[in-house]
Amino acid sequence: MKSLKVQDLINRFSLEVLVAGDTARTISKPKAHRPGLEFAGYFDFFSHDHVQVLGRKEITYLHKLTEEERNDRIGNVVKYRPPCFVVTRSQEGLKYLTKYCEEENIPLLRTPMPTYKFMEMADIYMTTGLAPEMAIHGVCVNVSGIGVLLRGKSGVGKSETAHTLIRRGHRLVADDMVVLKKISPETILGTHNEVNREFLALRSIGLINVSRLYGRRAFQEETRIVLDIELTQWQEYALNNELELEPKFTEYLDVRVPHIEIQLQPGRDVAGLVEAAANNWYLRMQGYSAADEFMKRLEKQ
């Protein structure tokens, strides 16, 4: 099972350390939690193994309590030993919280960010960092905002197709080795493995850095994978001009991704076909089918 450390959170968001505690503590849940009901004494559904975020509302409430009440409420929450506490908006007057965190060796951290902004960014970071993942051989590109996975045998032309797409204004995500992350039951993200970030390997040319060669817009850190395209060698009579192809799918981490096959032949605009496939997928998601419209026109005649 994947996990993050509290130190990873500190490094990612440059958090101020008020109580160091054990920053090697494990974060195993992807969503941060605001302990509001818990400070009021209700613990039936306390997400104690999540990062605990204390915003203005929580800190203001604690400030208004008597010292005895405050010690009691904080003590009841801290004894569950959550991974860490993060105080937002650089709030002060936290001596009572510092005391209990020091006793339990729990990191107490602080950020100037508003609560909603920190929680949004932290949730994305933790969800991605804790997501189940796998690596596959292929190329990942973002075509007009649509994540496309290009697969095929070595030397079939995946990287060359990606290069043509980049020159047409689309973006590279990863070449050769693509890391897939499952961030929800229906969502797969494609990203690089850090080593191959921004690099594209072209036969006869060598390794190029797409950001240096074509500008920052030529590269994207990650994208949601919505199309799986397999590039294959041309087979005579294997393709027909059907009005609408029967849907096919490929499964990655138990998530089904629409799959199509594009056969290669000298002179065939493969990059253009990838663009057409991506844009056609988008139209289908909007409820439009070219085949349905064509048949309606035939019926009118």
PDB file of C-alpha atoms in Angstrom:
ATOM      1  CA  MET A   1       0.000   0.000   0.000  1.00  0.00           C
ATOM      2  CA  LYS A   2       1.344   3.425  -0.990  1.00  0.00           C
ATOM      3  CA  SER A   3       1.904   6.143   1.586  1.00  0.00           C
ATOM      4  CA  LEU A   4       3.312   9.623   2.044  1.00  0.00           C
ATOM      5  CA  LYS A   5       5.246  11.058   4.965  1.00  0.00           C
ATOM      6  CA  VAL A   6       4.397  14.219   6.869  1.00  0.00           C
ATOM      7  CA  GLN A   7       7.786  15.531   5.730  1.00  0.00           C
ATOM      8  CA  ASP A   8       6.604  15.183   2.123  1.00  0.00           C
ATOM      9  CA  LEU A   9       3.686  17.495   2.930  1.00  0.00           C
ATOM     10  CA  ILE A  10       6.039  19.972   4.614  1.00  0.00           C
ATOM     11  CA  ASN A  11       8.354  20.017   1.602  1.00  0.00           C
ATOM     12  CA  ARG A  12       5.561  20.270  -0.962  1.00  0.00           C
ATOM     13  CA  PHE A  13       3.810  23.254   0.640  1.00  0.00           C
ATOM     14  CA  SER A  14       6.732  24.880   2.504  1.00  0.00           C
ATOM     15  CA  LEU A  15       4.910  24.519   5.802  1.00  0.00           C
ATOM     16  CA  GLU A  16       6.193  26.233   8.926  1.00  0.00           C
ATOM     17  CA  VAL A  17       7.066  23.694  11.628  1.00  0.00           C
ATOM     18  CA  LEU A  18       5.783  24.759  15.059  1.00  0.00           C
ATOM     19  CA  VAL A  19       6.257  21.330  16.628  1.00  0.00           C
ATOM     20  CA  ALA A  20       8.565  18.971  14.765  1.00  0.00           C
ATOM     21  CA  GLY A  21       7.280  15.781  16.328  1.00  0.00           C
ATOM     22  CA  ASP A  22       7.786  12.742  14.160  1.00  0.00           C
ATOM     23  CA  THR A  23       7.769  14.053  10.570  1.00  0.00           C
ATOM     24  CA  ALA A  24       8.384  10.521   9.317  1.00  0.00           C
ATOM     25  CA  ARG A  25       4.815   9.627  10.326  1.00  0.00           C
ATOM     26  CA  THR A  26       2.765   8.034   7.571  1.00  0.00           C
ATOM     27  CA  ILE A  27      -0.116   9.661   5.703  1.00  0.00           C
ATOM     28  CA  SER A  28      -2.254   6.879   4.256  1.00  0.00           C
ATOM     29  CA  LYS A  29      -5.552   8.695   3.569  1.00  0.00           C
ATOM     30  CA  PRO A  30      -5.917  11.167   0.687  1.00  0.00           C
ATOM     31  CA  LYS A  31      -8.382  13.700   2.128  1.00  0.00           C
ATOM     32  CA  ALA A  32      -7.666  16.309   4.811  1.00  0.00           C
ATOM     33  CA  HIS A  33     -10.182  16.684   7.661  1.00  0.00           C
ATOM     34  CA  ARG A  34     -11.381  19.649   9.719  1.00  0.00           C
ATOM     35  CA  PRO A  35     -12.112  18.498  13.313  1.00  0.00           C
ATOM     36  CA  GLY A  36     -15.151  20.632  14.071  1.00  0.00           C
ATOM     37  CA  LEU A  37     -17.624  18.167  15.558  1.00  0.00           C
ATOM     38  CA  GLU A  38     -14.795  16.427  17.370  1.00  0.00           C
ATOM     39  CA  PHE A  39     -13.923  19.601  19.297  1.00  0.00           C
ATOM     40  CA  ALA A  40     -17.588  19.644  20.329  1.00  0.00           C
ATOM     41  CA  GLY A  41     -17.245  16.103  21.695  1.00  0.00           C
ATOM     42  CA  TYR A  42     -18.723  14.006  18.864  1.00  0.00           C
ATOM     43  CA  PHE A  43     -16.283  11.260  17.722  1.00  0.00           C
ATOM     44  CA  ASP A  44     -18.488   8.598  16.093  1.00  0.00           C
ATOM     45  CA  PHE A  45     -17.128   9.259  12.592  1.00  0.00           C
ATOM     46  CA  PHE A  46     -13.813  10.918  13.387  1.00  0.00           C
ATOM     47  CA  SER A  47     -11.361  10.598  10.466  1.00  0.00           C
ATOM     48  CA  HIS A  48      -8.428  10.397  12.861  1.00  0.00           C
ATOM     49  CA  ASP A  49      -5.992   8.886  10.336  1.00  0.00           C
ATOM     50  CA  HIS A  50      -6.345  11.896   8.011  1.00  0.00           C
ATOM     51  CA  VAL A  51      -4.329  15.132   8.089  1.00  0.00           C
ATOM     52  CA  GLN A  52      -6.180  17.518  10.440  1.00  0.00           C
ATOM     53  CA  VAL A  53      -6.628  21.110   9.242  1.00  0.00           C
ATOM     54  CA  LEU A  54      -7.499  23.915  11.675  1.00  0.00           C
ATOM     55  CA  GLY A  55      -8.939  26.989   9.996  1.00  0.00           C
ATOM     56  CA  ARG A  56     -10.132  30.279  11.390  1.00  0.00           C
ATOM     57  CA  LYS A  57     -13.428  28.729  12.470  1.00  0.00           C
ATOM     58  CA  GLU A  58     -11.796  25.987  14.574  1.00  0.00           C
ATOM     59  CA  ILE A  59      -9.131  28.208  16.141  1.00  0.00           C
ATOM     60  CA  THR A  60     -11.636  30.988  16.949  1.00  0.00           C
ATOM     61  CA  TYR A  61     -13.883  28.419  18.639  1.00  0.00           C
ATOM     62  CA  LEU A  62     -10.982  27.093  20.737  1.00  0.00           C
ATOM     63  CA  HIS A  63      -9.944  30.630  21.742  1.00  0.00           C
ATOM     64  CA  LYS A  64     -13.433  31.296  23.144  1.00  0.00           C
ATOM     65  CA  LEU A  65     -13.406  28.272  25.448  1.00  0.00           C
ATOM     66  CA  THR A  66     -12.237  28.364  29.033  1.00  0.00           C
ATOM     67  CA  GLU A  67      -8.786  26.954  29.663  1.00  0.00           C
ATOM     68  CA  GLU A  68     -10.268  23.827  31.214  1.00  0.00           C
ATOM     69  CA  GLU A  69     -12.697  23.264  28.326  1.00  0.00           C
ATOM     70  CA  ARG A  70      -9.978  23.924  25.770  1.00  0.00           C
ATOM     71  CA  ASN A  71      -7.571  21.454  27.326  1.00  0.00           C
ATOM     72  CA  ASP A  72     -10.310  18.850  27.485  1.00  0.00           C
ATOM     73  CA  ARG A  73     -11.438  19.296  23.848  1.00  0.00           C
ATOM     74  CA  ILE A  74      -7.921  19.361  22.407  1.00  0.00           C
ATOM     75  CA  GLY A  75      -6.774  16.468  24.549  1.00  0.00           C
ATOM     76  CA  ASN A  76      -9.649  14.316  23.318  1.00  0.00           C
ATOM     77  CA  VAL A  77      -8.698  14.946  19.671  1.00  0.00           C
ATOM     78  CA  VAL A  78      -4.913  14.647  20.042  1.00  0.00           C
ATOM     79  CA  LYS A  79      -5.140  11.307  21.851  1.00  0.00           C
ATOM     80  CA  TYR A  80      -6.268   9.719  18.550  1.00  0.00           C
ATOM     81  CA  ARG A  81      -2.775  10.584  17.232  1.00  0.00           C
ATOM     82  CA  PRO A  82      -3.565  11.857  13.709  1.00  0.00           C
ATOM     83  CA  PRO A  83      -0.597  12.174  11.284  1.00  0.00           C
ATOM     84  CA  CYS A  84      -0.305  15.939  11.864  1.00  0.00           C
ATOM     85  CA  PHE A  85      -2.151  19.216  12.429  1.00  0.00           C
ATOM     86  CA  VAL A  86      -1.980  22.095   9.928  1.00  0.00           C
ATOM     87  CA  VAL A  87      -3.064  25.585  11.012  1.00  0.00           C
ATOM     88  CA  THR A  88      -4.038  27.874   8.131  1.00  0.00           C
ATOM     89  CA  ARG A  89      -3.949  31.679   7.676  1.00  0.00           C
ATOM     90  CA  SER A  90      -0.823  31.947   9.896  1.00  0.00           C
ATOM     91  CA  GLN A  91      -3.030  32.014  13.015  1.00  0.00           C
ATOM     92  CA  GLU A  92      -1.359  32.553  16.371  1.00  0.00           C
ATOM     93  CA  GLY A  93      -2.038  31.931  20.057  1.00  0.00           C
ATOM     94  CA  LEU A  94      -1.492  28.180  19.773  1.00  0.00           C
ATOM     95  CA  LYS A  95       0.345  27.460  23.046  1.00  0.00           C
ATOM     96  CA  TYR A  96      -2.349  25.084  24.264  1.00  0.00           C
ATOM     97  CA  LEU A  97      -2.204  23.139  20.987  1.00  0.00           C
ATOM     98  CA  THR A  98       1.595  23.139  21.008  1.00  0.00           C
ATOM     99  CA  LYS A  99       1.616  21.574  24.475  1.00  0.00           C
ATOM    100  CA  TYR A 100      -0.429  18.517  23.469  1.00  0.00           C
ATOM    101  CA  CYS A 101       1.378  18.013  20.162  1.00  0.00           C
ATOM    102  CA  GLU A 102       4.726  18.018  21.953  1.00  0.00           C
ATOM    103  CA  GLU A 103       3.467  15.485  24.489  1.00  0.00           C
ATOM    104  CA  GLU A 104       2.192  13.120  21.768  1.00  0.00           C
ATOM    105  CA  ASN A 105       5.089  13.808  19.350  1.00  0.00           C
ATOM    106  CA  ILE A 106       2.633  14.947  16.635  1.00  0.00           C
ATOM    107  CA  PRO A 107       3.851  17.518  14.063  1.00  0.00           C
ATOM    108  CA  LEU A 108       2.113  20.906  14.313  1.00  0.00           C
ATOM    109  CA  LEU A 109       2.457  22.869  11.099  1.00  0.00           C
ATOM    110  CA  ARG A 110       1.332  26.264   9.826  1.00  0.00           C
ATOM    111  CA  THR A 111       0.673  27.902   6.450  1.00  0.00           C
ATOM    112  CA  PRO A 112      -0.371  31.431   5.404  1.00  0.00           C
ATOM    113  CA  MET A 113      -2.802  29.964   2.850  1.00  0.00           C
ATOM    114  CA  PRO A 114      -6.574  30.222   3.367  1.00  0.00           C
ATOM    115  CA  THR A 115      -8.157  26.989   4.573  1.00  0.00           C
ATOM    116  CA  TYR A 116     -10.107  26.223   1.395  1.00  0.00           C
ATOM    117  CA  LYS A 117      -7.056  26.752  -0.815  1.00  0.00           C
ATOM    118  CA  PHE A 118      -4.727  24.629   1.282  1.00  0.00           C
ATOM    119  CA  MET A 119      -7.250  21.789   1.567  1.00  0.00           C
ATOM    120  CA  GLU A 120      -7.930  21.815  -2.162  1.00  0.00           C
ATOM    121  CA  MET A 121      -4.238  21.690  -3.060  1.00  0.00           C
ATOM    122  CA  ALA A 122      -3.371  19.188  -0.323  1.00  0.00           C
ATOM    123  CA  ASP A 123      -6.220  16.868  -1.336  1.00  0.00           C
ATOM    124  CA  ILE A 124      -5.037  16.851  -4.957  1.00  0.00           C
ATOM    125  CA  TYR A 125      -1.438  16.215  -3.880  1.00  0.00           C
ATOM    126  CA  MET A 126      -2.350  13.405  -1.481  1.00  0.00           C
ATOM    127  CA  THR A 127      -4.881  11.792  -3.839  1.00  0.00           C
ATOM    128  CA  THR A 128      -2.305  11.668  -6.624  1.00  0.00           C
ATOM    129  CA  GLY A 129       0.544  10.609  -4.325  1.00  0.00           C
ATOM    130  CA  LEU A 130      -1.449   7.772  -2.757  1.00  0.00           C
ATOM    131  CA  ALA A 131      -3.114   6.544  -5.953  1.00  0.00           C
ATOM    132  CA  PRO A 132      -2.505   2.949  -7.132  1.00  0.00           C
ATOM    133  CA  GLU A 133      -0.222   3.068 -10.158  1.00  0.00           C
ATOM    134  CA  MET A 134       1.377   1.053 -12.910  1.00  0.00           C
ATOM    135  CA  ALA A 135       3.898   1.769 -15.668  1.00  0.00           C
ATOM    136  CA  ILE A 136       3.431   0.847 -19.318  1.00  0.00           C
ATOM    137  CA  HIS A 137       5.460   1.210 -22.492  1.00  0.00           C
ATOM    138  CA  GLY A 138       3.989   3.928 -24.697  1.00  0.00           C
ATOM    139  CA  VAL A 139       3.592   7.654 -25.207  1.00  0.00           C
ATOM    140  CA  CYS A 140       1.133   9.961 -23.461  1.00  0.00           C
ATOM    141  CA  VAL A 141      -0.005  13.209 -25.093  1.00  0.00           C
ATOM    142  CA  ASN A 142      -2.658  15.821 -24.453  1.00  0.00           C
ATOM    143  CA  VAL A 143      -4.541  16.596 -27.669  1.00  0.00           C
ATOM    144  CA  SER A 144      -6.726  19.705 -27.415  1.00  0.00           C
ATOM    145  CA  GLY A 145      -7.279  19.010 -23.707  1.00  0.00           C
ATOM    146  CA  ILE A 146      -7.909  15.292 -24.214  1.00  0.00           C
ATOM    147  CA  GLY A 147      -5.503  12.727 -22.745  1.00  0.00           C
ATOM    148  CA  VAL A 148      -4.403  10.111 -25.267  1.00  0.00           C
ATOM    149  CA  LEU A 149      -2.270   7.035 -24.712  1.00  0.00           C
ATOM    150  CA  LEU A 150      -0.328   5.905 -27.802  1.00  0.00           C
ATOM    151  CA  ARG A 151       0.763   2.273 -27.767  1.00  0.00           C
ATOM    152  CA  GLY A 152       2.329  -0.131 -30.229  1.00  0.00           C
ATOM    153  CA  LYS A 153       5.402  -2.246 -30.879  1.00  0.00           C
ATOM    154  CA  SER A 154       8.832  -0.671 -30.541  1.00  0.00           C
ATOM    155  CA  GLY A 155       9.723   1.309 -33.669  1.00  0.00           C
ATOM    156  CA  VAL A 156       6.146   1.580 -34.949  1.00  0.00           C
ATOM    157  CA  GLY A 157       6.246   5.391 -34.795  1.00  0.00           C
ATOM    158  CA  LYS A 158       4.697   6.426 -31.462  1.00  0.00           C
ATOM    159  CA  SER A 159       7.282   9.095 -30.632  1.00  0.00           C
ATOM    160  CA  GLU A 160       7.316  10.435 -34.200  1.00  0.00           C
ATOM    161  CA  THR A 161       3.533  10.776 -34.090  1.00  0.00           C
ATOM    162  CA  ALA A 162       3.811  12.583 -30.753  1.00  0.00           C
ATOM    163  CA  HIS A 163       6.409  14.929 -32.264  1.00  0.00           C
ATOM    164  CA  THR A 164       4.066  15.848 -35.104  1.00  0.00           C
ATOM    165  CA  LEU A 165       1.272  16.492 -32.606  1.00  0.00           C
ATOM    166  CA  ILE A 166       3.562  18.740 -30.539  1.00  0.00           C
ATOM    167  CA  ARG A 167       4.417  20.773 -33.642  1.00  0.00           C
ATOM    168  CA  ARG A 168       0.690  21.215 -34.215  1.00  0.00           C
ATOM    169  CA  GLY A 169       0.293  22.781 -30.786  1.00  0.00           C
ATOM    170  CA  HIS A 170      -0.513  19.765 -28.612  1.00  0.00           C
ATOM    171  CA  ARG A 171       1.440  18.648 -25.535  1.00  0.00           C
ATOM    172  CA  LEU A 172       3.724  15.819 -24.501  1.00  0.00           C
ATOM    173  CA  VAL A 173       3.152  14.200 -21.098  1.00  0.00           C
ATOM    174  CA  ALA A 174       5.502  11.192 -21.215  1.00  0.00           C
ATOM    175  CA  ASP A 175       7.514   9.258 -23.765  1.00  0.00           C
ATOM    176  CA  ASP A 176       8.600   5.610 -23.679  1.00  0.00           C
ATOM    177  CA  MET A 177       7.496   4.968 -20.077  1.00  0.00           C
ATOM    178  CA  VAL A 178       4.073   6.229 -18.970  1.00  0.00           C
ATOM    179  CA  VAL A 179       2.997   6.093 -15.331  1.00  0.00           C
ATOM    180  CA  LEU A 180      -0.738   5.514 -14.889  1.00  0.00           C
ATOM    181  CA  LYS A 181      -2.424   6.491 -11.597  1.00  0.00           C
ATOM    182  CA  LYS A 182      -5.943   5.553 -10.551  1.00  0.00           C
ATOM    183  CA  ILE A 183      -7.330   8.548  -8.666  1.00  0.00           C
ATOM    184  CA  SER A 184     -10.995   7.459  -8.677  1.00  0.00           C
ATOM    185  CA  PRO A 185     -12.998   4.366  -9.700  1.00  0.00           C
ATOM    186  CA  GLU A 186     -13.396   5.854 -13.189  1.00  0.00           C
ATOM    187  CA  THR A 187     -10.363   8.101 -13.595  1.00  0.00           C
ATOM    188  CA  ILE A 188      -6.831   7.284 -14.749  1.00  0.00           C
ATOM    189  CA  LEU A 189      -4.088   9.915 -14.858  1.00  0.00           C
ATOM    190  CA  GLY A 190      -1.100   9.600 -17.147  1.00  0.00           C
ATOM    191  CA  THR A 191       2.203  11.175 -16.127  1.00  0.00           C
ATOM    192  CA  HIS A 192       5.980  10.813 -16.467  1.00  0.00           C
ATOM    193  CA  ASN A 193       8.415   9.035 -14.156  1.00  0.00           C
ATOM    194  CA  GLU A 194      10.490  12.200 -13.448  1.00  0.00           C
ATOM    195  CA  VAL A 195      13.497  10.813 -15.336  1.00  0.00           C
ATOM    196  CA  ASN A 196      11.797  11.179 -18.743  1.00  0.00           C
ATOM    197  CA  ARG A 197      10.123  14.512 -17.921  1.00  0.00           C
ATOM    198  CA  GLU A 198      10.015  16.739 -21.065  1.00  0.00           C
ATOM    199  CA  PHE A 199      12.154  14.279 -23.078  1.00  0.00           C
ATOM    200  CA  LEU A 200      11.139  12.730 -26.392  1.00  0.00           C
ATOM    201  CA  ALA A 201      13.307  10.095 -28.119  1.00  0.00           C
ATOM    202  CA  LEU A 202      13.266  10.253 -31.929  1.00  0.00           C
ATOM    203  CA  ARG A 203      14.952   7.638 -34.073  1.00  0.00           C
ATOM    204  CA  SER A 204      17.722   9.075 -36.298  1.00  0.00           C
ATOM    205  CA  ILE A 205      17.641  12.318 -34.238  1.00  0.00           C
ATOM    206  CA  GLY A 206      18.130  11.239 -30.632  1.00  0.00           C
ATOM    207  CA  LEU A 207      16.805  12.731 -27.421  1.00  0.00           C
ATOM    208  CA  ILE A 208      15.141  16.157 -27.489  1.00  0.00           C
ATOM    209  CA  ASN A 209      13.763  18.370 -24.727  1.00  0.00           C
ATOM    210  CA  VAL A 210      10.381  19.519 -26.049  1.00  0.00           C
ATOM    211  CA  SER A 211      10.127  22.473 -23.635  1.00  0.00           C
ATOM    212  CA  ARG A 212      13.512  23.822 -24.699  1.00  0.00           C
ATOM    213  CA  LEU A 213      12.841  23.172 -28.381  1.00  0.00           C
ATOM    214  CA  TYR A 214       9.215  24.250 -28.700  1.00  0.00           C
ATOM    215  CA  GLY A 215       8.484  26.236 -25.528  1.00  0.00           C
ATOM    216  CA  ARG A 216       6.800  25.495 -22.201  1.00  0.00           C
ATOM    217  CA  ARG A 217       3.415  24.877 -23.815  1.00  0.00           C
ATOM    218  CA  ALA A 218       4.792  21.762 -25.504  1.00  0.00           C
ATOM    219  CA  PHE A 219       4.808  19.863 -22.193  1.00  0.00           C
ATOM    220  CA  GLN A 220       2.198  18.976 -19.563  1.00  0.00           C
ATOM    221  CA  GLU A 221       2.826  17.284 -16.209  1.00  0.00           C
ATOM    222  CA  GLU A 222      -0.196  14.961 -16.291  1.00  0.00           C
ATOM    223  CA  THR A 223      -3.473  14.360 -18.058  1.00  0.00           C
ATOM    224  CA  ARG A 224      -6.601  12.292 -17.614  1.00  0.00           C
ATOM    225  CA  ILE A 225      -6.444   9.318 -19.987  1.00  0.00           C
ATOM    226  CA  VAL A 226      -9.652   9.059 -22.028  1.00  0.00           C
ATOM    227  CA  LEU A 227      -8.421   7.334 -25.203  1.00  0.00           C
ATOM    228  CA  ASP A 228      -6.168   4.327 -25.742  1.00  0.00           C
ATOM    229  CA  ILE A 229      -4.845   4.290 -29.321  1.00  0.00           C
ATOM    230  CA  GLU A 230      -2.820   1.379 -30.633  1.00  0.00           C
ATOM    231  CA  LEU A 231      -0.614   1.981 -33.678  1.00  0.00           C
ATOM    232  CA  THR A 232      -0.231  -1.160 -35.798  1.00  0.00           C
ATOM    233  CA  GLN A 233       1.254  -2.118 -39.149  1.00  0.00           C
ATOM    234  CA  TRP A 234      -0.989  -1.876 -42.195  1.00  0.00           C
ATOM    235  CA  GLN A 235      -2.935  -5.018 -43.084  1.00  0.00           C
ATOM    236  CA  GLU A 236      -4.592  -5.182 -46.500  1.00  0.00           C
ATOM    237  CA  TYR A 237      -8.396  -5.482 -46.363  1.00  0.00           C
ATOM    238  CA  ALA A 238      -8.350  -5.306 -42.549  1.00  0.00           C
ATOM    239  CA  LEU A 239     -10.182  -1.962 -42.371  1.00  0.00           C
ATOM    240  CA  ASN A 240     -13.647  -1.116 -43.656  1.00  0.00           C
ATOM    241  CA  ASN A 241     -15.404   2.215 -44.054  1.00  0.00           C
ATOM    242  CA  GLU A 242     -18.017   1.561 -41.392  1.00  0.00           C
ATOM    243  CA  LEU A 243     -20.328   4.390 -40.368  1.00  0.00           C
ATOM    244  CA  GLU A 244     -19.611   3.786 -36.684  1.00  0.00           C
ATOM    245  CA  LEU A 245     -17.193   1.300 -35.170  1.00  0.00           C
ATOM    246  CA  GLU A 246     -18.257  -0.965 -32.333  1.00  0.00           C
ATOM    247  CA  PRO A 247     -16.853   0.396 -29.050  1.00  0.00           C
ATOM    248  CA  LYS A 248     -13.787  -1.406 -27.687  1.00  0.00           C
ATOM    249  CA  PHE A 249     -12.040  -0.894 -24.381  1.00  0.00           C
ATOM    250  CA  THR A 250      -8.713  -1.515 -22.636  1.00  0.00           C
ATOM    251  CA  GLU A 251      -8.549  -1.948 -18.863  1.00  0.00           C
ATOM    252  CA  TYR A 252      -5.914  -0.251 -16.718  1.00  0.00           C
ATOM    253  CA  LEU A 253      -6.124  -0.716 -12.934  1.00  0.00           C
ATOM    254  CA  ASP A 254      -9.730  -1.927 -13.379  1.00  0.00           C
ATOM    255  CA  VAL A 255     -10.726   1.244 -15.248  1.00  0.00           C
ATOM    256  CA  ARG A 256     -12.057   0.832 -18.786  1.00  0.00           C
ATOM    257  CA  VAL A 257     -10.623   3.220 -21.383  1.00  0.00           C
ATOM    258  CA  PRO A 258     -12.044   3.493 -24.945  1.00  0.00           C
ATOM    259  CA  HIS A 259      -9.672   1.788 -27.392  1.00  0.00           C
ATOM    260  CA  ILE A 260      -9.148   2.225 -31.126  1.00  0.00           C
ATOM    261  CA  GLU A 261      -6.586   0.906 -33.582  1.00  0.00           C
ATOM    262  CA  ILE A 262      -4.888   3.032 -36.216  1.00  0.00           C
ATOM    263  CA  GLN A 263      -3.016   1.180 -38.947  1.00  0.00           C
ATOM    264  CA  LEU A 264       0.107   2.769 -40.390  1.00  0.00           C
ATOM    265  CA  GLN A 265       0.961   3.186 -44.049  1.00  0.00           C
ATOM    266  CA  PRO A 266       3.417   5.503 -45.854  1.00  0.00           C
ATOM    267  CA  GLY A 267       1.707   8.808 -46.537  1.00  0.00           C
ATOM    268  CA  ARG A 268      -1.060   8.294 -43.993  1.00  0.00           C
ATOM    269  CA  ASP A 269      -1.506  11.306 -41.676  1.00  0.00           C
ATOM    270  CA  VAL A 270      -1.395   9.399 -38.382  1.00  0.00           C
ATOM    271  CA  ALA A 271      -1.178  12.541 -36.235  1.00  0.00           C
ATOM    272  CA  GLY A 272      -4.224  13.925 -38.020  1.00  0.00           C
ATOM    273  CA  LEU A 273      -6.119  10.695 -37.333  1.00  0.00           C
ATOM    274  CA  VAL A 274      -5.209  10.928 -33.629  1.00  0.00           C
ATOM    275  CA  GLU A 275      -6.554  14.488 -33.599  1.00  0.00           C
ATOM    276  CA  ALA A 276      -9.749  13.312 -35.318  1.00  0.00           C
ATOM    277  CA  ALA A 277     -10.166  10.451 -32.829  1.00  0.00           C
ATOM    278  CA  ALA A 278      -9.733  12.797 -29.858  1.00  0.00           C
ATOM    279  CA  ASN A 279     -12.143  15.413 -31.197  1.00  0.00           C
ATOM    280  CA  ASN A 280     -14.668  12.747 -32.181  1.00  0.00           C
ATOM    281  CA  TRP A 281     -14.530  11.314 -28.655  1.00  0.00           C
ATOM    282  CA  TYR A 282     -15.250  14.798 -27.283  1.00  0.00           C
ATOM    283  CA  LEU A 283     -18.290  15.202 -29.550  1.00  0.00           C
ATOM    284  CA  ARG A 284     -19.627  11.821 -28.442  1.00  0.00           C
ATOM    285  CA  MET A 285     -19.314  12.899 -24.820  1.00  0.00           C
ATOM    286  CA  GLN A 286     -21.445  15.921 -25.760  1.00  0.00           C
ATOM    287  CA  GLY A 287     -24.095  13.559 -27.162  1.00  0.00           C
ATOM    288  CA  TYR A 288     -23.311  14.012 -30.864  1.00  0.00           C
ATOM    289  CA  SER A 289     -22.899  11.104 -33.310  1.00  0.00           C
ATOM    290  CA  ALA A 290     -21.954  11.784 -36.943  1.00  0.00           C
ATOM    291  CA  ALA A 291     -23.347   8.370 -37.923  1.00  0.00           C
ATOM    292  CA  ASP A 292     -26.728   9.168 -36.329  1.00  0.00           C
ATOM    293  CA  GLU A 293     -26.925  12.512 -38.119  1.00  0.00           C
ATOM    294  CA  PHE A 294     -25.980  10.882 -41.434  1.00  0.00           C
ATOM    295  CA  MET A 295     -28.740   8.273 -41.055  1.00  0.00           C
ATOM    296  CA  LYS A 296     -31.294  10.980 -40.232  1.00  0.00           C
ATOM    297  CA  ARG A 297     -30.373  12.802 -43.440  1.00  0.00           C
ATOM    298  CA  LEU A 298     -30.842   9.588 -45.411  1.00  0.00           C
ATOM    299  CA  GLU A 299     -34.263   9.052 -43.860  1.00  0.00           C
ATOM    300  CA  LYS A 300     -35.365  12.574 -44.833  1.00  0.00           C
ATOM    301  CA  GLN A 301     -34.519  11.846 -48.461  1.00  0.00           C
TER     302      GLN A 301
END
